[in-house]
CSV table of N, CA, C and O in Angstrom, one decimal:
chain,number,residue,atom,x,y,z
A,1,GLN,N,1.1,-1.1,0.3
A,1,GLN,CA,0.0,0.5,-0.3
A,1,GLN,C,1.1,1.3,-0.2
A,1,GLN,O,1.8,1.2,0.3
A,2,VAL,N,0.2,2.2,-0.8
A,2,VAL,CA,1.2,3.7,-0.5
A,2,VAL,C,1.1,4.1,0.6
A,2,VAL,O,-0.1,4.1,0.8
A,3,GLN,N,2.8,4.8,1.3
A,3,GLN,CA,2.5,5.7,1.8
A,3,GLN,C,3.6,6.7,2.0
A,3,GLN,O,4.6,6.4,1.0
A,4,LEU,N,2.9,7.6,2.3
A,4,LEU,CA,3.6,9.4,2.1
A,4,LEU,C,4.2,9.5,3.5
A,4,LEU,O,3.3,9.5,4.8
A,5,VAL,N,5.4,9.4,3.8
A,5,VAL,CA,6.0,10.1,5.1
A,5,VAL,C,6.4,10.9,5.6
A,5,VAL,O,7.2,11.4,4.8
A,6,GLU,N,5.9,11.8,6.3
A,6,GLU,CA,6.3,13.4,6.4
A,6,GLU,C,6.9,13.5,7.5
A,6,GLU,O,7.2,13.4,8.3
A,7,SER,N,8.2,14.9,7.5
A,7,SER,CA,9.0,15.0,8.8
A,7,SER,C,9.1,16.3,8.7
A,7,SER,O,9.4,16.8,7.5
A,8,GLY,N,9.9,17.2,9.4
A,8,GLY,CA,10.4,18.1,9.7
A,8,GLY,C,9.7,19.3,10.1
A,8,GLY,O,10.3,20.4,9.6
A,9,GLY,N,8.5,19.3,10.3
A,9,GLY,CA,7.4,20.8,10.3
A,9,GLY,C,8.3,21.2,12.0
A,9,GLY,O,9.1,19.7,12.8
A,10,GLY,N,7.7,21.8,12.4
A,10,GLY,CA,8.2,22.1,13.9
A,10,GLY,C,7.6,24.0,14.2
A,10,GLY,O,6.6,24.3,13.4
A,11,SER,N,8.1,24.7,15.3
A,11,SER,CA,7.7,26.0,15.0
A,11,SER,C,9.3,26.4,15.2
A,11,SER,O,10.6,25.9,15.3
A,12,VAL,N,8.5,27.7,14.7
A,12,VAL,CA,10.1,28.8,14.3
A,12,VAL,C,9.5,30.2,14.2
A,12,VAL,O,8.4,30.4,13.7
A,13,GLN,N,10.6,30.8,14.5
A,13,GLN,CA,10.3,32.6,14.5
A,13,GLN,C,10.1,32.4,13.4
A,13,GLN,O,10.7,32.1,12.6
A,14,ALA,N,9.8,34.2,13.1
A,14,ALA,CA,9.6,34.7,12.2
A,14,ALA,C,10.6,35.1,11.3
A,14,ALA,O,11.9,35.3,12.2
A,15,GLY,N,11.2,34.5,9.8
A,15,GLY,CA,12.1,35.1,9.5
A,15,GLY,C,13.5,33.6,9.8
A,15,GLY,O,14.5,33.5,9.1
A,16,GLY,N,12.8,32.7,10.2
A,16,GLY,CA,13.4,31.5,10.6
A,16,GLY,C,13.3,30.0,8.7
A,16,GLY,O,12.5,30.8,8.2
A,17,SER,N,13.7,29.3,9.1
A,17,SER,CA,13.6,28.2,8.0
A,17,SER,C,13.5,26.8,8.3
A,17,SER,O,13.5,26.8,9.8
A,18,LEU,N,13.0,26.3,7.9
A,18,LEU,CA,12.5,24.6,8.1
A,18,LEU,C,12.5,24.2,6.5
A,18,LEU,O,12.1,24.9,5.7
A,19,LYS,N,13.1,22.8,6.7
A,19,LYS,CA,12.8,21.8,5.7
A,19,LYS,C,11.7,20.6,5.7
A,19,LYS,O,12.6,20.0,6.6
A,20,LEU,N,11.0,20.6,4.7
A,20,LEU,CA,10.4,19.4,5.2
A,20,LEU,C,10.8,18.8,3.7
A,20,LEU,O,11.2,18.7,2.7
A,21,SER,N,10.3,17.1,4.4
A,21,SER,CA,10.4,15.8,3.5
A,21,SER,C,9.5,15.3,3.9
A,21,SER,O,8.6,14.9,4.9
A,22,CYS,N,9.0,14.4,2.2
A,22,CYS,CA,8.2,13.4,2.1
A,22,CYS,C,8.5,12.3,1.9
A,22,CYS,O,9.0,12.3,0.1
A,23,ALA,N,8.7,10.8,1.9
A,23,ALA,CA,9.3,9.9,1.3
A,23,ALA,C,8.2,9.1,1.0
A,23,ALA,O,6.7,8.7,1.7
A,24,ALA,N,7.8,8.9,0.0
A,24,ALA,CA,6.6,8.2,-0.8
A,24,ALA,C,7.0,6.6,-1.0
A,24,ALA,O,8.5,6.4,-1.8
A,25,SER,N,6.1,5.5,-0.6
A,25,SER,CA,6.4,4.1,-0.7
A,25,SER,C,5.2,3.6,-1.4
A,25,SER,O,4.3,3.8,-1.1
A,26,GLY,N,5.8,1.9,-2.0
A,26,GLY,CA,4.7,1.2,-2.2
A,26,GLY,C,3.8,1.0,-3.4
A,26,GLY,O,2.8,0.9,-3.6
A,27,SER,N,4.0,1.8,-4.3
A,27,SER,CA,3.6,1.9,-5.5
A,27,SER,C,4.3,1.4,-6.6
A,27,SER,O,5.5,1.7,-6.7
A,28,SER,N,3.5,-0.1,-7.8
A,28,SER,CA,3.8,-0.4,-8.8
A,28,SER,C,4.4,1.3,-9.6
A,28,SER,O,4.9,0.7,-10.5
A,29,TRP,N,3.8,2.1,-9.4
A,29,TRP,CA,3.9,3.1,-10.7
A,29,TRP,C,4.4,4.6,-10.0
A,29,TRP,O,4.6,4.6,-8.9
A,30,SER,N,5.7,4.9,-11.3
A,30,SER,CA,6.3,6.0,-11.4
A,30,SER,C,5.2,7.7,-10.1
A,30,SER,O,3.9,7.7,-10.9
A,31,PHE,N,5.4,8.1,-9.0
A,31,PHE,CA,5.3,9.2,-8.8
A,31,PHE,C,5.2,10.3,-9.7
A,31,PHE,O,6.5,10.9,-9.6
A,32,ASN,N,4.7,10.2,-10.6
A,32,ASN,CA,5.6,11.5,-11.7
A,32,ASN,C,4.9,12.9,-11.3
A,32,ASN,O,5.9,14.0,-11.1
A,33,VAL,N,4.4,13.2,-10.7
A,33,VAL,CA,4.4,14.1,-9.4
A,33,VAL,C,4.1,13.8,-8.5
A,33,VAL,O,3.6,14.1,-7.5
A,34,MET,N,4.6,15.1,-7.7
A,34,MET,CA,5.1,15.0,-5.9
A,34,MET,C,5.1,17.2,-5.7
A,34,MET,O,5.5,17.8,-6.2
A,35,GLY,N,4.5,16.9,-4.2
A,35,GLY,CA,4.8,18.6,-4.3
A,35,GLY,C,3.9,18.2,-2.7
A,35,GLY,O,3.1,17.8,-2.0
A,36,TRP,N,3.8,19.4,-2.3
A,36,TRP,CA,2.9,20.3,-0.7
A,36,TRP,C,1.7,20.8,-1.6
A,36,TRP,O,1.7,22.0,-1.7
A,37,TYR,N,1.0,21.0,-0.7
A,37,TYR,CA,0.0,21.8,-0.2
A,37,TYR,C,-0.7,22.1,1.4
A,37,TYR,O,0.3,21.3,2.0
A,38,ARG,N,-1.3,23.1,1.6
A,38,ARG,CA,-1.1,23.6,3.3
A,38,ARG,C,-3.1,24.1,3.3
A,38,ARG,O,-3.6,24.5,2.2
A,39,GLN,N,-3.1,24.0,4.7
A,39,GLN,CA,-4.2,24.0,5.1
A,39,GLN,C,-4.2,25.4,6.7
A,39,GLN,O,-3.8,24.3,7.7
A,40,ALA,N,-4.6,26.5,6.2
A,40,ALA,CA,-4.7,27.3,7.8
A,40,ALA,C,-5.9,27.1,8.2
A,40,ALA,O,-7.1,26.7,7.7
A,41,PRO,N,-6.0,27.7,9.6
A,41,PRO,CA,-7.3,27.1,10.1
A,41,PRO,C,-8.2,28.3,9.8
A,41,PRO,O,-8.0,29.7,9.5
A,42,GLY,N,-9.8,27.6,9.1
A,42,GLY,CA,-10.6,28.6,8.5
A,42,GLY,C,-10.7,28.4,7.1
A,42,GLY,O,-11.2,29.3,6.4
A,43,LYS,N,-9.4,27.8,6.4
A,43,LYS,CA,-9.2,28.2,5.3
A,43,LYS,C,-9.2,26.9,4.2
A,43,LYS,O,-9.0,25.8,4.8
A,44,PRO,N,-8.9,27.2,3.3
A,44,PRO,CA,-9.4,25.9,2.1
A,44,PRO,C,-8.0,25.3,1.9
A,44,PRO,O,-7.0,26.1,2.3
A,45,ARG,N,-7.6,24.0,2.2
A,45,ARG,CA,-6.8,23.8,1.6
A,45,ARG,C,-5.6,24.0,0.0
A,45,ARG,O,-6.8,24.2,-1.2
A,46,ASP,N,-4.3,24.6,0.1
A,46,ASP,CA,-4.2,25.4,-0.7
A,46,ASP,C,-3.1,24.7,-1.4
A,46,ASP,O,-2.0,24.3,-0.9
A,47,LEU,N,-2.3,25.4,-3.0
A,47,LEU,CA,-0.7,24.2,-3.3
A,47,LEU,C,0.0,25.2,-2.9
A,47,LEU,O,-0.6,26.1,-2.6
A,48,VAL,N,0.8,24.9,-2.5
A,48,VAL,CA,1.9,25.9,-2.0
A,48,VAL,C,3.1,25.1,-3.2
A,48,VAL,O,4.0,26.2,-3.6
A,49,ALA,N,3.6,24.1,-4.0
A,49,ALA,CA,4.5,23.9,-4.6
A,49,ALA,C,4.4,22.6,-5.2
A,49,ALA,O,4.2,21.1,-4.6
A,50,LEU,N,4.5,22.1,-6.9
A,50,LEU,CA,4.5,20.8,-6.8
A,50,LEU,C,6.0,21.2,-8.1
A,50,LEU,O,6.8,21.7,-8.6
A,51,ILE,N,6.1,19.3,-8.6
A,51,ILE,CA,7.2,19.0,-8.8
A,51,ILE,C,7.0,17.7,-9.9
A,51,ILE,O,6.9,17.0,-8.9
A,52,THR,N,7.6,18.0,-11.1
A,52,THR,CA,7.3,16.6,-11.8
A,52,THR,C,8.8,16.0,-11.6
A,52,THR,O,9.8,16.5,-11.4
A,53,SER,N,8.5,14.6,-11.9
A,53,SER,CA,10.0,14.1,-12.4
A,53,SER,C,10.9,14.3,-13.1
A,53,SER,O,11.8,13.9,-12.8
A,54,ASP,N,11.0,14.8,-13.9
A,54,ASP,CA,11.6,15.8,-15.1
A,54,ASP,C,11.8,17.2,-14.0
A,54,ASP,O,12.4,18.0,-14.6
A,55,ASP,N,11.9,17.3,-12.8
A,55,ASP,CA,11.9,18.8,-12.1
A,55,ASP,C,11.4,20.0,-12.5
A,55,ASP,O,12.1,20.9,-12.9
A,56,ILE,N,10.3,19.8,-13.4
A,56,ILE,CA,9.8,20.5,-13.5
A,56,ILE,C,9.0,21.2,-12.2
A,56,ILE,O,8.2,20.8,-11.8
A,57,THR,N,9.1,22.7,-12.0
A,57,THR,CA,8.3,22.6,-11.1
A,57,THR,C,6.7,23.7,-10.5
A,57,THR,O,7.0,24.6,-12.0
A,58,ASN,N,6.4,24.2,-10.1
A,58,ASN,CA,5.1,25.3,-10.1
A,58,ASN,C,4.6,25.7,-9.2
A,58,ASN,O,4.9,24.9,-7.8
A,59,TYR,N,5.1,26.7,-8.4
A,59,TYR,CA,4.9,27.6,-6.7
A,59,TYR,C,3.4,28.7,-6.7
A,59,TYR,O,3.2,29.3,-8.2
A,60,SER,N,2.9,28.2,-5.9
A,60,SER,CA,2.1,29.6,-5.3
A,60,SER,C,2.7,30.6,-5.6
A,60,SER,O,4.5,31.2,-5.2
A,61,ASP,N,2.4,32.0,-5.3
A,61,ASP,CA,2.7,33.2,-5.6
A,61,ASP,C,3.6,33.5,-3.8
A,61,ASP,O,4.2,33.9,-3.9
A,62,SER,N,2.9,32.8,-3.3
A,62,SER,CA,3.4,33.0,-2.0
A,62,SER,C,4.3,32.7,-1.4
A,62,SER,O,5.1,33.1,-0.9
A,63,ALA,N,4.8,31.5,-2.2
A,63,ALA,CA,6.2,30.9,-1.7
A,63,ALA,C,7.5,31.1,-2.9
A,63,ALA,O,7.9,30.7,-2.8
A,64,LYS,N,6.5,31.8,-4.2
A,64,LYS,CA,7.6,32.4,-5.4
A,64,LYS,C,9.4,32.9,-4.3
A,64,LYS,O,8.9,34.3,-3.3
A,65,GLY,N,10.4,32.2,-4.4
A,65,GLY,CA,11.1,33.5,-4.3
A,65,GLY,C,11.9,33.4,-2.2
A,65,GLY,O,12.4,33.3,-2.3
A,66,ARG,N,10.7,32.2,-1.8
A,66,ARG,CA,11.3,32.1,-0.8
A,66,ARG,C,11.5,30.8,-0.7
A,66,ARG,O,12.1,29.9,0.8
A,67,PHE,N,10.2,29.6,-1.3
A,67,PHE,CA,10.4,28.4,-0.6
A,67,PHE,C,10.9,27.8,-2.0
A,67,PHE,O,11.5,28.1,-3.5
A,68,THR,N,11.1,26.3,-1.5
A,68,THR,CA,12.3,25.9,-3.0
A,68,THR,C,11.7,24.6,-2.5
A,68,THR,O,12.4,23.3,-1.9
A,69,ILE,N,11.0,23.8,-4.1
A,69,ILE,CA,11.0,22.5,-4.3
A,69,ILE,C,11.9,21.3,-4.5
A,69,ILE,O,11.9,22.1,-6.0
A,70,SER,N,12.1,20.6,-4.3
A,70,SER,CA,13.3,19.4,-4.8
A,70,SER,C,12.9,18.1,-4.5
A,70,SER,O,11.5,17.7,-3.7
A,71,ARG,N,13.2,16.6,-5.3
A,71,ARG,CA,13.1,15.9,-4.9
A,71,ARG,C,14.0,15.0,-5.7
A,71,ARG,O,15.3,15.2,-6.6
A,72,ASP,N,14.6,14.0,-5.1
A,72,ASP,CA,15.2,12.5,-5.4
A,72,ASP,C,14.7,11.3,-6.1
A,72,ASP,O,13.6,10.6,-5.5
A,73,ASN,N,14.4,11.2,-6.8
A,73,ASN,CA,13.5,10.3,-7.7
A,73,ASN,C,14.6,8.9,-7.5
A,73,ASN,O,13.4,7.7,-7.1
A,74,SER,N,15.3,8.5,-6.8
A,74,SER,CA,16.3,7.6,-6.6
A,74,SER,C,15.1,7.4,-5.0
A,74,SER,O,15.2,5.8,-4.4
A,75,LYS,N,15.0,7.9,-4.3
A,75,LYS,CA,14.6,7.7,-2.5
A,75,LYS,C,12.4,8.0,-3.3
A,75,LYS,O,12.1,7.8,-2.2
A,76,ASN,N,12.1,8.5,-4.1
A,76,ASN,CA,10.8,8.4,-4.2
A,76,ASN,C,10.5,9.5,-2.7
A,76,ASN,O,9.8,9.7,-2.3
A,77,THR,N,11.5,10.6,-3.0
A,77,THR,CA,11.2,12.0,-1.4
A,77,THR,C,10.9,13.6,-2.6
A,77,THR,O,11.9,13.3,-3.6
A,78,VAL,N,10.0,13.9,-2.0
A,78,VAL,CA,10.4,15.0,-2.2
A,78,VAL,C,10.7,16.2,-0.8
A,78,VAL,O,10.4,15.9,0.6
A,79,TYR,N,10.9,17.4,-0.9
A,79,TYR,CA,11.5,18.0,-0.4
A,79,TYR,C,11.0,19.2,-0.4
A,79,TYR,O,10.8,19.8,-1.4
A,80,LEU,N,10.7,20.1,0.7
A,80,LEU,CA,9.8,21.7,1.0
A,80,LEU,C,11.4,22.5,1.2
A,80,LEU,O,10.6,22.4,2.9
A,81,GLN,N,12.5,23.2,0.8
A,81,GLN,CA,12.9,24.3,1.7
A,81,GLN,C,12.4,25.5,2.0
A,81,GLN,O,12.2,26.1,0.6
A,82,MET,N,11.9,25.7,3.0
A,82,MET,CA,11.2,27.4,3.4
A,82,MET,C,12.4,28.2,4.4
A,82,MET,O,12.6,28.1,5.2
A,83,ASN,N,12.3,29.3,3.7
A,83,ASN,CA,13.4,30.6,3.8
A,83,ASN,C,12.2,31.5,4.4
A,83,ASN,O,11.8,31.5,4.0
A,84,SER,N,12.7,32.5,5.4
A,84,SER,CA,12.0,33.4,4.9
A,84,SER,C,10.7,33.6,6.0
A,84,SER,O,9.6,34.1,4.9
A,85,LEU,N,10.0,32.4,7.1
A,85,LEU,CA,8.5,31.8,7.3
A,85,LEU,C,8.5,33.4,7.6
A,85,LEU,O,8.7,34.1,8.2
A,86,LYS,N,6.7,33.5,7.2
A,86,LYS,CA,6.5,34.5,8.1
A,86,LYS,C,5.3,33.7,8.7
A,86,LYS,O,5.0,32.1,8.8
A,87,PRO,N,4.3,34.4,9.4
A,87,PRO,CA,3.0,33.9,10.1
A,87,PRO,C,2.4,33.4,9.7
A,87,PRO,O,1.8,32.5,10.1
A,88,GLU,N,1.7,33.7,8.1
A,88,GLU,CA,0.8,33.1,7.1
A,88,GLU,C,1.0,32.0,6.6
A,88,GLU,O,0.4,31.6,6.2
A,89,ASP,N,2.8,32.1,7.1
A,89,ASP,CA,2.9,30.6,6.5
A,89,ASP,C,2.5,29.6,7.4
A,89,ASP,O,2.6,28.4,7.0
A,90,THR,N,1.8,29.3,8.7
A,90,THR,CA,1.9,28.4,9.7
A,90,THR,C,-0.1,27.5,9.2
A,90,THR,O,-0.9,28.6,8.9
A,91,ALA,N,0.5,26.6,9.0
A,91,ALA,CA,-0.7,25.5,8.7
A,91,ALA,C,-0.3,23.9,8.7
A,91,ALA,O,0.8,24.0,9.0
A,92,VAL,N,-1.3,23.7,8.8
A,92,VAL,CA,-0.8,21.9,8.3
A,92,VAL,C,-0.3,21.8,7.1
A,92,VAL,O,-1.3,22.0,6.0
A,93,TYR,N,0.9,20.9,6.6
A,93,TYR,CA,1.7,20.9,5.0
A,93,TYR,C,1.0,19.6,4.6
A,93,TYR,O,1.8,18.9,5.6
A,94,TYR,N,0.6,19.0,3.6
A,94,TYR,CA,0.3,18.1,3.6
A,94,TYR,C,0.9,17.0,2.1
A,94,TYR,O,1.7,18.6,1.3
A,95,CYS,N,1.4,16.4,2.3
A,95,CYS,CA,2.6,16.3,0.9
A,95,CYS,C,1.6,15.5,-0.4
A,95,CYS,O,0.7,14.5,0.3
A,96,HIS,N,1.8,15.3,-1.5
A,96,HIS,CA,1.0,15.6,-2.4
A,96,HIS,C,1.4,14.7,-3.4
A,96,HIS,O,2.9,14.3,-3.5
A,97,ALA,N,0.8,13.6,-3.5
A,97,ALA,CA,1.7,12.8,-4.3
A,97,ALA,C,1.1,11.4,-5.1
A,97,ALA,O,-0.2,11.6,-5.2
A,98,ARG,N,1.5,11.8,-7.1
A,98,ARG,CA,0.4,11.1,-7.9
A,98,ARG,C,1.4,10.4,-9.2
A,98,ARG,O,1.9,10.4,-9.4
A,99,THR,N,0.5,8.7,-8.9
A,99,THR,CA,1.3,8.3,-10.3
A,99,THR,C,0.2,8.7,-11.3
A,99,THR,O,-1.1,9.4,-11.2
A,100,ARG,N,-0.3,7.4,-12.1
A,100,ARG,CA,-1.5,7.5,-13.3
A,100,ARG,C,-2.3,6.8,-12.9
A,100,ARG,O,-2.9,6.6,-13.8
A,101,LEU,N,-2.1,6.6,-12.0
A,101,LEU,CA,-4.0,5.3,-11.4
A,101,LEU,C,-4.4,6.3,-10.5
A,101,LEU,O,-5.2,6.2,-10.3
A,102,ALA,N,-3.3,7.2,-9.5
A,102,ALA,CA,-4.3,7.9,-8.2
A,102,ALA,C,-3.4,8.6,-8.1
A,102,ALA,O,-2.0,8.8,-8.4
A,103,THR,N,-4.1,9.8,-6.2
A,103,THR,CA,-3.5,10.4,-6.1
A,103,THR,C,-3.3,10.2,-4.1
A,103,THR,O,-4.6,9.7,-4.4
A,104,TYR,N,-2.2,10.3,-3.9
A,104,TYR,CA,-2.3,10.1,-2.9
A,104,TYR,C,-1.6,11.3,-1.6
A,104,TYR,O,-1.3,12.5,-2.4
A,105,TRP,N,-1.7,11.6,0.0
A,105,TRP,CA,-1.7,12.4,0.6
A,105,TRP,C,-1.5,11.8,2.0
A,105,TRP,O,-1.7,10.6,2.6
A,106,GLY,N,-0.5,12.2,2.3
A,106,GLY,CA,0.2,12.2,3.8
A,106,GLY,C,-0.5,12.7,4.5
A,106,GLY,O,-1.8,13.5,4.2
A,107,GLN,N,-0.5,12.6,5.7
A,107,GLN,CA,-1.5,12.9,6.7
A,107,GLN,C,-1.1,14.6,7.2
A,107,GLN,O,-1.7,14.9,8.4
A,108,GLY,N,0.3,14.8,7.2
A,108,GLY,CA,0.3,16.4,7.3
A,108,GLY,C,1.1,16.3,8.2
A,108,GLY,O,1.3,15.7,9.4
A,109,THR,N,2.1,17.4,8.3
A,109,THR,CA,3.3,17.5,9.3
A,109,THR,C,2.5,19.4,9.7
A,109,THR,O,2.2,20.9,8.9
A,110,GLN,N,2.8,20.0,11.0
A,110,GLN,CA,1.8,21.0,11.4
A,110,GLN,C,3.1,21.6,11.5
A,110,GLN,O,5.0,21.6,11.8
A,111,VAL,N,3.2,23.0,10.5
A,111,VAL,CA,4.2,24.0,10.6
A,111,VAL,C,3.8,25.3,12.0
A,111,VAL,O,2.5,25.9,11.4
A,112,THR,N,4.2,26.0,12.3
A,112,THR,CA,4.1,27.1,13.5
A,112,THR,C,4.8,27.9,13.3
A,112,THR,O,6.1,27.8,13.5
A,113,VAL,N,4.4,29.2,12.5
A,113,VAL,CA,5.6,30.7,12.8
A,113,VAL,C,5.4,31.4,13.6
A,113,VAL,O,3.9,32.0,13.4
A,114,SER,N,6.2,31.9,14.6
A,114,SER,CA,6.1,32.7,15.4
A,114,SER,C,6.3,34.6,14.8
A,114,SER,O,7.3,34.5,14.5
A,115,SER,N,5.6,35.0,15.4
A,115,SER,CA,6.3,37.1,15.5
A,115,SER,C,7.0,37.3,16.1
A,115,SER,O,7.1,36.6,17.4
């Protein structure tokens, strides 16, 4: 069964950095697209960044210039380096992975940025 295991969340002061990791496993098909979404209290789940197996990336406007998404295809792992964090970045961050057959989600990891 497919599993997405997230790590790297936590609490940080505004202006600080965090790096999230998500390791995917259990699929007979390649994870063509991997990425991150986030959901703040009272808000819908929004795209943060996506990356294809060919390293084509897509960022939300709020993430551009501050966050960097990358992946290691040999490990089926996607990363999100978050710099210059703001209180507005506080949310549960969900790992996302997609094959030709299905879409999968991690359980989420809390990121809290204090001012």
